[in-house]
C-alpha positions in Angstrom: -50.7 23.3 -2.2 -48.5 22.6 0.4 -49.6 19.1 1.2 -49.8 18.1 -2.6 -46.3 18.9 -2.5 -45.7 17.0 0.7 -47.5 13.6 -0.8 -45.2 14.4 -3.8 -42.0 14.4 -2.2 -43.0 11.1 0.2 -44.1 9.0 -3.2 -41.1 10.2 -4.6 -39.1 9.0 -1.8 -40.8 6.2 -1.6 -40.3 5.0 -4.9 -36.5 5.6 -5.2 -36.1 3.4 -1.8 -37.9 0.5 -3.4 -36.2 1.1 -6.4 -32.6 0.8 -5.1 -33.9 -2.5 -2.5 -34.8 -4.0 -5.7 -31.7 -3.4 -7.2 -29.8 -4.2 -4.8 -31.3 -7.4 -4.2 -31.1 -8.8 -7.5 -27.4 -8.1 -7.9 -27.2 -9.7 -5.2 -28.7 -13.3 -5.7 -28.9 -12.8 -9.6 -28.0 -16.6 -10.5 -24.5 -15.9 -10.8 -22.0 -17.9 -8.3 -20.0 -15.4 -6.0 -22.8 -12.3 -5.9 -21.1 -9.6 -7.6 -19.1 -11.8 -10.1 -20.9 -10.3 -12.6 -20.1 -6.8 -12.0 -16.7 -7.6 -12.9 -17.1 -8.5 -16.5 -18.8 -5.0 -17.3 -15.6 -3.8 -16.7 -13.7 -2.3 -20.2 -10.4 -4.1 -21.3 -7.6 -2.8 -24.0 -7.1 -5.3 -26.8 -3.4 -5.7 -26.8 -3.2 -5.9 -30.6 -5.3 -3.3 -32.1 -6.1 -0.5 -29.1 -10.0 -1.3 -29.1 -11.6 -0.9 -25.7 -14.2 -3.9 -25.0 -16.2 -5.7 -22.3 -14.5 -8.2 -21.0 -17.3 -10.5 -20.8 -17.4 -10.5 -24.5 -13.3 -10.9 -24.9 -11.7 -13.6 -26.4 -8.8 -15.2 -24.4 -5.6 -16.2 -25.6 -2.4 -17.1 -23.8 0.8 -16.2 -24.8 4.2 -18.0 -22.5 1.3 -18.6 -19.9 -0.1 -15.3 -19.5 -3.6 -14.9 -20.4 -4.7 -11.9 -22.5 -8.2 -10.8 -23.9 -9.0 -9.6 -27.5 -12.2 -8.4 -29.2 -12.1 -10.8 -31.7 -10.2 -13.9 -32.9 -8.5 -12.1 -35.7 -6.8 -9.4 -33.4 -6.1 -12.5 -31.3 -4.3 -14.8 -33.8 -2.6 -12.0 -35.4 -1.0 -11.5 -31.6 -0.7 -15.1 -31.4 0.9 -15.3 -34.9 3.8 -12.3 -33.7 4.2 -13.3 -29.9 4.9 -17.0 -30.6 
């Protein structure tokens, strides 16, 4: 019984050390410019005119006096637009 359990925990082990090299690997390389560029746009934003959290990756930009904010959609943005210009 004991040995079955030693097999276990070694394929176990084993498994979550070629599961992390994989990942790790891919995030790496992944086919985006800059490695972990990618990481960055999981990261949540506020939208400045209605409160919504969002990914930035699917925010939609707007610039108001040269700063650049993000919305969740072009309504909440031109609405922002519409009373910060």
């Amino acid at each position: 019984m004991l040995k079955v359990l030693i097999i276990l925990a070694i394929i176990y082990f084993g498994y979550r050390h070629l599961k992390n090299k994989m990942l790790n690997d891919m995030g790496a390389g992944g086919g985006q410019s800059g490695g972990r560029q990618g990481h960055a746009d999981d990261v949540m934003v506020q939208d400045p005119e209605c409160g919504v959290y969002f990914p930035l990756r699917e925010g939609v930009p707007g610039r108001v006096n040269g700063e650049t904010f993000n919305f969740c959609s072009t309504t909440c943005r031109d609405a922002y637009l519409k009373k910060h210009s």
